[in-house]
Amino acid sequence: MKAEYINPFLESARIVIEQVANIRPTTGQLGVKDVKFVEKYIWIQIGMTGQMEGDIVFGLAEDVALKMVSAMMGGFVITEMDEMGKSAISELGNMISGNASTMLFNQGVRVDITPPKIVQSATAAGFVPKKALTIPLIMDNIGELDIQVLIT
C-alpha cells in the first residue's frame, strides 16, 4: 500500500467539499488503521478496478453527514438522513472519486470506479475488516470526513 494512492482522493475531496459546501477542510494525520464499520456512521464505498484494485471508503458520523448535506443544500437544515440526504452524500462520494480518477489518469494510472454504495450499518456492509491507509479531513463547524484507501 503506497501513501501516494491517497493523495488524489485527498486533493479531490478538498476541492469538491470547497465547491459544494463552501468549506475549506484541513488535513488530519495520515495513518494506517483497521477499518471497522461502526454504527451511527454513514459509509460511502467506491470500488476501483484497473491499475489500482480495491475500495475507497469515505466515513462520516451521521450528525456530520447531516451537517454536510445541509451545507451542500445552501444551509437548509436536514434533521434526518432521508432519500434526498443519501442521494446528496452518495453524489459527494461520486464527485470526489470521479475527480480523483481523472487526477490518476493524468498521472498515467488507469482506473475505473464503481457507482457509490451507501452503507449505514456495519452488518449491511458485507465488508471484512482490514488495514487501510486513512486520513481525516476536518471541516470547521461540521466535523470529520475519513478517507480510507484499501488498494492492493
mmCIF file of C-alpha atoms in Angstrom:
data_model
loop_
_atom_site.group_PDB
_atom_site.id
_atom_site.type_symbol
_atom_site.label_atom_id
_atom_site.label_comp_id
_atom_site.label_asym_id
_atom_site.label_seq_id
_atom_site.Cartn_x
_atom_site.Cartn_y
_atom_site.Cartn_z
ATOM 1 C CA MET A 1 0.000 0.000 0.000
ATOM 2 C CA LYS A 2 1.532 3.282 -1.089
ATOM 3 C CA ALA A 3 0.850 6.650 0.523
ATOM 4 C CA GLU A 4 0.631 8.342 -2.882
ATOM 5 C CA TYR A 5 -2.578 6.377 -3.555
ATOM 6 C CA ILE A 6 -4.436 8.586 -1.099
ATOM 7 C CA ASN A 7 -3.204 11.936 -2.436
ATOM 8 C CA PRO A 8 -5.587 12.251 -5.431
ATOM 9 C CA PHE A 9 -8.544 11.413 -3.161
ATOM 10 C CA LEU A 10 -7.412 13.873 -0.519
ATOM 11 C CA GLU A 11 -6.890 16.671 -3.049
ATOM 12 C CA SER A 12 -10.148 15.878 -4.807
ATOM 13 C CA ALA A 13 -12.092 15.822 -1.519
ATOM 14 C CA ARG A 14 -10.695 19.234 -0.583
ATOM 15 C CA ILE A 15 -11.684 20.717 -3.952
ATOM 16 C CA VAL A 16 -15.150 19.139 -4.101
ATOM 17 C CA ILE A 17 -16.073 19.986 -0.493
ATOM 18 C CA GLU A 18 -14.994 23.571 -1.011
ATOM 19 C CA GLN A 19 -17.102 23.783 -4.189
ATOM 20 C CA VAL A 20 -20.284 22.104 -2.953
ATOM 21 C CA ALA A 21 -20.320 23.138 0.715
ATOM 22 C CA ASN A 22 -18.246 26.328 0.679
ATOM 23 C CA ILE A 23 -15.968 24.942 3.407
ATOM 24 C CA ARG A 24 -12.193 24.646 3.235
ATOM 25 C CA PRO A 25 -11.253 21.430 5.048
ATOM 26 C CA THR A 26 -7.918 20.904 6.754
ATOM 27 C CA THR A 27 -5.992 17.647 6.745
ATOM 28 C CA GLY A 28 -5.507 15.468 9.803
ATOM 29 C CA GLN A 29 -2.794 12.872 10.414
ATOM 30 C CA LEU A 30 -2.129 10.192 7.814
ATOM 31 C CA GLY A 31 -2.111 6.741 9.344
ATOM 32 C CA VAL A 32 -2.773 3.059 8.881
ATOM 33 C CA LYS A 33 -5.596 1.553 10.876
ATOM 34 C CA ASP A 34 -8.035 -1.313 10.892
ATOM 35 C CA VAL A 35 -11.204 -0.402 9.058
ATOM 36 C CA LYS A 36 -14.172 -1.251 11.243
ATOM 37 C CA PHE A 37 -17.702 -0.359 10.347
ATOM 38 C CA VAL A 38 -19.337 1.178 13.393
ATOM 39 C CA GLU A 39 -22.958 2.100 13.910
ATOM 40 C CA LYS A 40 -24.246 5.695 13.661
ATOM 41 C CA TYR A 41 -21.938 6.212 10.707
ATOM 42 C CA ILE A 42 -22.571 6.735 7.008
ATOM 43 C CA TRP A 43 -20.105 4.949 4.738
ATOM 44 C CA ILE A 44 -19.667 5.704 1.044
ATOM 45 C CA GLN A 45 -17.924 2.751 -0.583
ATOM 46 C CA ILE A 46 -16.496 3.066 -4.093
ATOM 47 C CA GLY A 47 -14.764 0.198 -5.839
ATOM 48 C CA MET A 48 -11.791 0.619 -8.146
ATOM 49 C CA THR A 49 -10.562 -1.597 -10.945
ATOM 50 C CA GLY A 50 -7.755 -1.248 -13.453
ATOM 51 C CA GLN A 51 -4.207 -0.415 -12.425
ATOM 52 C CA MET A 52 -5.426 0.101 -8.849
ATOM 53 C CA GLU A 53 -7.752 -2.523 -7.355
ATOM 54 C CA GLY A 54 -9.724 -2.166 -4.167
ATOM 55 C CA ASP A 55 -12.064 0.235 -2.408
ATOM 56 C CA ILE A 56 -12.113 3.814 -1.318
ATOM 57 C CA VAL A 57 -14.340 4.322 1.709
ATOM 58 C CA PHE A 58 -15.460 7.718 2.965
ATOM 59 C CA GLY A 59 -16.819 7.667 6.510
ATOM 60 C CA LEU A 60 -18.859 10.293 8.321
ATOM 61 C CA ALA A 61 -20.679 10.177 11.628
ATOM 62 C CA GLU A 62 -24.422 10.537 10.977
ATOM 63 C CA ASP A 63 -24.544 14.004 12.567
ATOM 64 C CA VAL A 64 -21.600 15.105 10.393
ATOM 65 C CA ALA A 65 -23.351 13.715 7.299
ATOM 66 C CA LEU A 66 -26.484 15.713 8.156
ATOM 67 C CA LYS A 67 -24.443 18.908 8.552
ATOM 68 C CA MET A 68 -22.619 18.172 5.289
ATOM 69 C CA VAL A 69 -25.874 17.674 3.373
ATOM 70 C CA SER A 70 -27.244 20.878 4.942
ATOM 71 C CA ALA A 71 -24.146 22.772 3.785
ATOM 72 C CA MET A 72 -24.473 21.255 0.298
ATOM 73 C CA MET A 73 -28.091 22.473 0.199
ATOM 74 C CA GLY A 74 -27.122 26.044 0.954
ATOM 75 C CA GLY A 75 -27.784 25.871 4.682
ATOM 76 C CA PHE A 76 -31.232 24.229 4.549
ATOM 77 C CA VAL A 77 -31.297 22.272 7.808
ATOM 78 C CA ILE A 78 -31.551 18.493 7.395
ATOM 79 C CA THR A 79 -32.629 16.579 10.510
ATOM 80 C CA GLU A 80 -32.776 13.010 9.205
ATOM 81 C CA MET A 81 -30.925 11.045 6.567
ATOM 82 C CA ASP A 82 -33.780 10.530 4.118
ATOM 83 C CA GLU A 83 -33.522 9.548 0.438
ATOM 84 C CA MET A 84 -32.550 13.113 -0.567
ATOM 85 C CA GLY A 85 -29.779 13.175 2.040
ATOM 86 C CA LYS A 86 -28.480 9.750 0.993
ATOM 87 C CA SER A 87 -28.508 10.873 -2.625
ATOM 88 C CA ALA A 88 -26.514 14.020 -1.758
ATOM 89 C CA ILE A 89 -23.920 12.080 0.261
ATOM 90 C CA SER A 90 -23.684 9.479 -2.491
ATOM 91 C CA GLU A 91 -23.117 12.202 -5.070
ATOM 92 C CA LEU A 92 -20.417 13.745 -2.873
ATOM 93 C CA GLY A 93 -18.550 10.406 -2.921
ATOM 94 C CA ASN A 94 -19.108 10.112 -6.667
ATOM 95 C CA MET A 95 -17.756 13.617 -7.348
ATOM 96 C CA ILE A 96 -14.685 13.094 -5.151
ATOM 97 C CA SER A 97 -13.874 9.709 -6.708
ATOM 98 C CA GLY A 98 -14.560 10.813 -10.271
ATOM 99 C CA ASN A 99 -12.297 13.819 -9.859
ATOM 100 C CA ALA A 100 -9.604 11.644 -8.220
ATOM 101 C CA SER A 101 -9.774 9.103 -11.068
ATOM 102 C CA THR A 102 -9.202 11.960 -13.537
ATOM 103 C CA MET A 103 -6.165 13.058 -11.485
ATOM 104 C CA LEU A 104 -4.860 9.480 -11.519
ATOM 105 C CA PHE A 105 -5.418 9.248 -15.292
ATOM 106 C CA ASN A 106 -3.377 12.450 -15.726
ATOM 107 C CA GLN A 107 -0.582 10.742 -13.749
ATOM 108 C CA GLY A 108 -0.692 7.753 -16.101
ATOM 109 C CA VAL A 109 -2.736 5.469 -13.811
ATOM 110 C CA ARG A 110 -5.794 3.972 -15.493
ATOM 111 C CA VAL A 111 -8.691 3.163 -13.170
ATOM 112 C CA ASP A 112 -12.429 2.674 -13.356
ATOM 113 C CA ILE A 113 -14.684 3.434 -10.414
ATOM 114 C CA THR A 114 -17.966 1.804 -9.446
ATOM 115 C CA PRO A 115 -21.034 3.828 -8.502
ATOM 116 C CA PRO A 116 -21.020 4.774 -4.815
ATOM 117 C CA LYS A 117 -22.681 2.415 -2.366
ATOM 118 C CA ILE A 118 -24.111 3.972 0.789
ATOM 119 C CA VAL A 119 -23.764 1.731 3.825
ATOM 120 C CA GLN A 120 -25.488 2.715 7.057
ATOM 121 C CA SER A 121 -24.995 -0.378 9.144
ATOM 122 C CA ALA A 122 -21.931 -2.425 9.830
ATOM 123 C CA THR A 123 -23.729 -5.675 9.129
ATOM 124 C CA ALA A 124 -25.029 -4.471 5.754
ATOM 125 C CA ALA A 125 -21.517 -3.651 4.586
ATOM 126 C CA GLY A 126 -20.517 -7.252 3.985
ATOM 127 C CA PHE A 127 -17.039 -5.904 4.466
ATOM 128 C CA VAL A 128 -14.141 -7.792 6.001
ATOM 129 C CA PRO A 129 -12.127 -5.600 8.422
ATOM 130 C CA LYS A 130 -8.652 -4.947 7.079
ATOM 131 C CA LYS A 131 -5.899 -2.385 7.243
ATOM 132 C CA ALA A 132 -6.356 0.854 5.344
ATOM 133 C CA LEU A 133 -4.383 3.975 4.684
ATOM 134 C CA THR A 134 -6.531 6.638 6.295
ATOM 135 C CA ILE A 135 -6.611 10.383 6.650
ATOM 136 C CA PRO A 136 -9.291 12.618 8.151
ATOM 137 C CA LEU A 137 -10.451 15.855 6.589
ATOM 138 C CA ILE A 138 -11.531 18.284 9.286
ATOM 139 C CA MET A 139 -14.337 20.646 8.338
ATOM 140 C CA ASP A 140 -14.973 23.604 10.659
ATOM 141 C CA ASN A 141 -18.444 23.576 12.218
ATOM 142 C CA ILE A 142 -19.235 20.246 10.530
ATOM 143 C CA GLY A 143 -16.837 17.526 11.699
ATOM 144 C CA GLU A 144 -14.562 14.960 10.063
ATOM 145 C CA LEU A 145 -14.703 13.001 6.842
ATOM 146 C CA ASP A 146 -12.432 9.964 6.985
ATOM 147 C CA ILE A 147 -10.881 8.901 3.706
ATOM 148 C CA GLN A 148 -9.819 5.247 3.792
ATOM 149 C CA VAL A 149 -7.931 3.672 0.918
ATOM 150 C CA LEU A 150 -7.953 -0.110 0.623
ATOM 151 C CA ILE A 151 -5.951 -0.621 -2.566
ATOM 152 C CA THR A 152 -3.882 -3.658 -3.460
#
